[in-house]
mmCIF file of C-alpha atoms in Angstrom:
data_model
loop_
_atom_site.group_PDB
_atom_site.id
_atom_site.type_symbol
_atom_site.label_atom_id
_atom_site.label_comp_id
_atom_site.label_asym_id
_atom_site.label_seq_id
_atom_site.Cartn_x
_atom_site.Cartn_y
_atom_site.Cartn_z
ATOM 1 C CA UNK A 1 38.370 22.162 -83.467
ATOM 2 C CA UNK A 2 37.089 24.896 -85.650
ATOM 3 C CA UNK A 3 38.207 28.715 -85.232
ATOM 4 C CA UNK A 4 35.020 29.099 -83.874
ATOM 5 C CA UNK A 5 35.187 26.953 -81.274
ATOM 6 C CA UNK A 6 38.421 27.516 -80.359
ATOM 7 C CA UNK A 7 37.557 31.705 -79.826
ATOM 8 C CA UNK A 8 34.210 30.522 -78.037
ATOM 9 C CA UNK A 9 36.251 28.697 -75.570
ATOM 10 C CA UNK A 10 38.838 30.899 -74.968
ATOM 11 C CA UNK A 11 36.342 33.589 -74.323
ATOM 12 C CA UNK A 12 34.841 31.532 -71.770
ATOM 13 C CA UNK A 13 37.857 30.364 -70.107
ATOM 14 C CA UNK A 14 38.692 34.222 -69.948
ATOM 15 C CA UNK A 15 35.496 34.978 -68.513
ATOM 16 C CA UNK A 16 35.987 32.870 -66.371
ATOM 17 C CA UNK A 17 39.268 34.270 -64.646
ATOM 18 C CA UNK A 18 38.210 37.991 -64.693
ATOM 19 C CA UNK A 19 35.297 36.980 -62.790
ATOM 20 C CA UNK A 20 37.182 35.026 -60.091
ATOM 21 C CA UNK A 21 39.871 38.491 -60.129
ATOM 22 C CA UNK A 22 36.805 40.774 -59.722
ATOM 23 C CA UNK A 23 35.478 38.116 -56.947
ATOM 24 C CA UNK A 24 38.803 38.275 -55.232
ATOM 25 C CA UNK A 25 38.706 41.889 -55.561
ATOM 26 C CA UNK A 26 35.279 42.657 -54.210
ATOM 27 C CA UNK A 27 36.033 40.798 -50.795
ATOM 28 C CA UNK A 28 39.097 42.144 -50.397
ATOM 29 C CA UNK A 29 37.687 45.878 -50.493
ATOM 30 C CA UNK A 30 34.642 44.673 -48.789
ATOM 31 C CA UNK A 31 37.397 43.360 -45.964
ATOM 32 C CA UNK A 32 39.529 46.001 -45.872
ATOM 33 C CA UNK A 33 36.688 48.369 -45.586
ATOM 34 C CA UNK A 34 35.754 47.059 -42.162
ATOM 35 C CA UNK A 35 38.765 48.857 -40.411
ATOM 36 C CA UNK A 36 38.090 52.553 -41.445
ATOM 37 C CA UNK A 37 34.484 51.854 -40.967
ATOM 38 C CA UNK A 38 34.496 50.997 -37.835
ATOM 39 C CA UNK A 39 36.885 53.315 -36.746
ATOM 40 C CA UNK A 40 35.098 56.234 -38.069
ATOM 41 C CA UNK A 41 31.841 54.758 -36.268
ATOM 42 C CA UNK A 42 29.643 54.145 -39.360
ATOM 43 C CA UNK A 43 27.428 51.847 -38.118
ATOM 44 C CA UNK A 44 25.037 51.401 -40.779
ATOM 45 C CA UNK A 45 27.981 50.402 -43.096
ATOM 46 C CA UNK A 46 29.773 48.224 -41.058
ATOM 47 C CA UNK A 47 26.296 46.083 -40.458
ATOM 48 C CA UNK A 48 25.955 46.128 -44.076
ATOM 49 C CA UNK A 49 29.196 44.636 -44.628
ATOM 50 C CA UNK A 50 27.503 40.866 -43.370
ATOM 51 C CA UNK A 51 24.443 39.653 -44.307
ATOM 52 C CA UNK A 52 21.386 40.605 -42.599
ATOM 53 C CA UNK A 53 22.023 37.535 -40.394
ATOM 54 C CA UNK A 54 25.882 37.467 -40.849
ATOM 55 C CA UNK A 55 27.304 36.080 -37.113
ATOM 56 C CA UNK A 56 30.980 38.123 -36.253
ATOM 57 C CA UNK A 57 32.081 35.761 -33.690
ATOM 58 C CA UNK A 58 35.046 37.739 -31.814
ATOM 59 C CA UNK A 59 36.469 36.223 -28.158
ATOM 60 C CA UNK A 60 35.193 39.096 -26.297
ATOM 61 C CA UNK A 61 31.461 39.039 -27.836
ATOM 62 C CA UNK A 62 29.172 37.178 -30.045
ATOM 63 C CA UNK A 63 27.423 38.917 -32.349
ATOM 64 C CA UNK A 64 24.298 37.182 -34.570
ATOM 65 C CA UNK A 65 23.114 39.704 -36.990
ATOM 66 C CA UNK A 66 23.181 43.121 -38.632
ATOM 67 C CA UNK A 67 21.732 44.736 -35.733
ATOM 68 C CA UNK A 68 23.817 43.143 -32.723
ATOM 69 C CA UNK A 69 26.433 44.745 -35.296
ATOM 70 C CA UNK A 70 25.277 47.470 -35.668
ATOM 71 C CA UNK A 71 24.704 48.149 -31.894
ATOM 72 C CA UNK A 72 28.230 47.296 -31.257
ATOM 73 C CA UNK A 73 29.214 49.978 -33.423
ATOM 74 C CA UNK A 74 27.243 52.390 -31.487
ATOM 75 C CA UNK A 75 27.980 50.980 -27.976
ATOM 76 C CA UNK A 76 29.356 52.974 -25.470
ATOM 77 C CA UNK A 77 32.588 51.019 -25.223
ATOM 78 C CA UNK A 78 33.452 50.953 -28.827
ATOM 79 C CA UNK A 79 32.319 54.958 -29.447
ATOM 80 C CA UNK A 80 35.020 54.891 -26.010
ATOM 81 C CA UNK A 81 37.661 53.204 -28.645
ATOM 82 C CA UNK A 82 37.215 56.209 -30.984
ATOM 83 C CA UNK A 83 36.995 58.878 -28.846
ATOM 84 C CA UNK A 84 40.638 57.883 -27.109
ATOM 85 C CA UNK A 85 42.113 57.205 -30.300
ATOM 86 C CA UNK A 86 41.630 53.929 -31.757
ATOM 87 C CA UNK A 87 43.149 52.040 -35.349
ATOM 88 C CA UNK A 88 41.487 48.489 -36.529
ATOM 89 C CA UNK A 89 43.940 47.416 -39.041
ATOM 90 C CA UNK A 90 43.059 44.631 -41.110
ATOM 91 C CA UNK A 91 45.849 43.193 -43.067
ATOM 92 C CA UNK A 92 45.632 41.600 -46.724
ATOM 93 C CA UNK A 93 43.589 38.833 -46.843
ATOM 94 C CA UNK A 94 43.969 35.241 -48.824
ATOM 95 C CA UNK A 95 40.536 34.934 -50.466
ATOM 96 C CA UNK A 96 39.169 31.088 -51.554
ATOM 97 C CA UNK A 97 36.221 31.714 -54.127
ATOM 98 C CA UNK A 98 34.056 28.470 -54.869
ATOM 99 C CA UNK A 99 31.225 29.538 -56.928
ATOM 100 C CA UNK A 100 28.987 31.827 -54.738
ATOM 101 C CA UNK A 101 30.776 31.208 -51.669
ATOM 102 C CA UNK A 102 34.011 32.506 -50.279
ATOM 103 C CA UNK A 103 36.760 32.245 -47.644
ATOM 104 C CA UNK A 104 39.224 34.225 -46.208
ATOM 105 C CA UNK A 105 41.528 34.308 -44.041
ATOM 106 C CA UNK A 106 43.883 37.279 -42.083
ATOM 107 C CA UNK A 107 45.367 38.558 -39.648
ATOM 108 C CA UNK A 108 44.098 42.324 -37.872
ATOM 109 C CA UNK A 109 45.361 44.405 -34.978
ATOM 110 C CA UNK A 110 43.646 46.835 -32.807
ATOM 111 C CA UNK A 111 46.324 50.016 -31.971
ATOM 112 C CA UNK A 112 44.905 52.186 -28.990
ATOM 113 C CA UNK A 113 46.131 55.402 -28.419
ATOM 114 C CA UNK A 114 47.427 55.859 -24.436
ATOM 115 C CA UNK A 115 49.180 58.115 -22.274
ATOM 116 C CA UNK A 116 52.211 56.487 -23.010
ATOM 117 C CA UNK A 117 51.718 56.456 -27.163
ATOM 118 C CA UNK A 118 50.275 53.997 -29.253
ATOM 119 C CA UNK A 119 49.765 50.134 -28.360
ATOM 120 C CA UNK A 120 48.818 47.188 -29.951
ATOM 121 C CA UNK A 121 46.199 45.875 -27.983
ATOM 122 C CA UNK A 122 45.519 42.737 -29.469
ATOM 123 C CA UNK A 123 46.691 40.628 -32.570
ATOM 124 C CA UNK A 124 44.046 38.711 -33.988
ATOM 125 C CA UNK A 125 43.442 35.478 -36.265
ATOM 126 C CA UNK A 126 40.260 36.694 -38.956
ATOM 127 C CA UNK A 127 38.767 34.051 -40.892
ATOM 128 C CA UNK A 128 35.898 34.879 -43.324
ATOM 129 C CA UNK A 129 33.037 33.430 -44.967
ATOM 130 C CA UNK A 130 31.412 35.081 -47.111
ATOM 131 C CA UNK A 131 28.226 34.931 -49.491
ATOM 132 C CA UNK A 132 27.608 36.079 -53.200
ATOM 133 C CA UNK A 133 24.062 38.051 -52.809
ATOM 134 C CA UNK A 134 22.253 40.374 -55.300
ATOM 135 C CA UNK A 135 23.813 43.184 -53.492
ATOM 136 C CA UNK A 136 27.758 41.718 -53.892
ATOM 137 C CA UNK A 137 29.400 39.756 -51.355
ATOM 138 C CA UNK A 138 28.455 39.768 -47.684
ATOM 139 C CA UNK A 139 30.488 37.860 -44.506
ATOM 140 C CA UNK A 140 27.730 35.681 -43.650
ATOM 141 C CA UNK A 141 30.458 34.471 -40.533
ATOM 142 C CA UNK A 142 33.553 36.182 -39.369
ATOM 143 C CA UNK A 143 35.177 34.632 -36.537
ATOM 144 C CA UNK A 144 37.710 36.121 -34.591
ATOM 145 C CA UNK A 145 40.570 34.480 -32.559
ATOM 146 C CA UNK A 146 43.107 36.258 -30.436
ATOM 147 C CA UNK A 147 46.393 34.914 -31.252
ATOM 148 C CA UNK A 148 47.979 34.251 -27.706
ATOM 149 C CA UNK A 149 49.233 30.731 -28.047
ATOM 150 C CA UNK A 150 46.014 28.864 -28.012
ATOM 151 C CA UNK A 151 45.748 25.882 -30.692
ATOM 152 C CA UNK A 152 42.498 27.408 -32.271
ATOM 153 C CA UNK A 153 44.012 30.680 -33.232
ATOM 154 C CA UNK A 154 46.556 28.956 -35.905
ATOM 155 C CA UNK A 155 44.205 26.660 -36.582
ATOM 156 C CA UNK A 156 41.734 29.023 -37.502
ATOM 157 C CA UNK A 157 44.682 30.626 -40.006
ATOM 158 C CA UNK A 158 45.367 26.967 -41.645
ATOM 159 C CA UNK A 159 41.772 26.651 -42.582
ATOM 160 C CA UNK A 160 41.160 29.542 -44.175
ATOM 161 C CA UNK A 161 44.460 29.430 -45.906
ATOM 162 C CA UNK A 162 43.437 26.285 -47.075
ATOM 163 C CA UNK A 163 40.217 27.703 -48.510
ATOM 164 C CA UNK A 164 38.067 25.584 -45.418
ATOM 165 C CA UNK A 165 35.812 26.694 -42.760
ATOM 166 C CA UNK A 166 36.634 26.511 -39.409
#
């Protein structure tokens, strides 16, 4: 192997693993971005956070695009959430890249503020997939699970830690 080949192939190899770390590192900011979003009811940029028919699947509603999304964030109910006092924390999240497609998998909590303080209202199973577009990547699903002893919840978890879709 000639000196050449040898620097052309450890250039590529390195290329290689910064693009998976700025991969990683996209979806994580794009997922950690949902909490404050939502929370500080920008609709418009928590919409654009899936693609324009990204599904977030959550036990309480179903929601099959950007603008079901979108609504949500403007609903009544949620701009309720806010208005009382309301925290979406989403946790760190295990991200599976495979080319232009992605999976990842957390856990989130929603806090509500009430008369008695601060209460977690529910914990929740998050598992991501996600979509390399020409505007960076997009959830294309996100399915939530309430974790309150039923099978899927954890078995939601175990997929996406395992870099598999639901």
């Amino acid at each position: 192997m000639s000196i050449d080949t040898d620097v052309t192939t450890r250039l590529a190899a390195l290329e290689g693993r910064l693009r998976q770390l700025e991969d990683e590192r996209e979806i994580q900011h794009l997922i950690a971005g949902y909490g404050p979003l939502v929370d500080a009811g920008a609709a418009d940029e928590v919409a654009a956070l899936w693609t324009e028919d990204g599904v977030y699947d959550v036990d309480e509603v179903f929601l099959g695009n950007q603008e079901a999304i979108r609504a949500m964030v403007l609903s009544k109910g949620h701009q309720g959430w806010i208005r009382g006092g309301c925290a979406h924390f989403v946790g760190p999240a295990r991200v599976t890249v495979d080319g232009d497609d992605a999976v990842a998998v957390g856990h989130s909590l929603m806090v509500v503020n009430t008369e008695d303080g601060f209460v977690v209202r529910r914990a929740t199973a998050n598992h991501w997939q996600l979509r390399r577009t020409p505007e960076g990547w997009r959830a294309t699903v996100r399915t939530n699970r309430v974790l309150d002893g039923r099978p899927e919840s954890p078995a939601l978890l175990a997929a996406g830690a395992l870099g598999k879709r639901p």
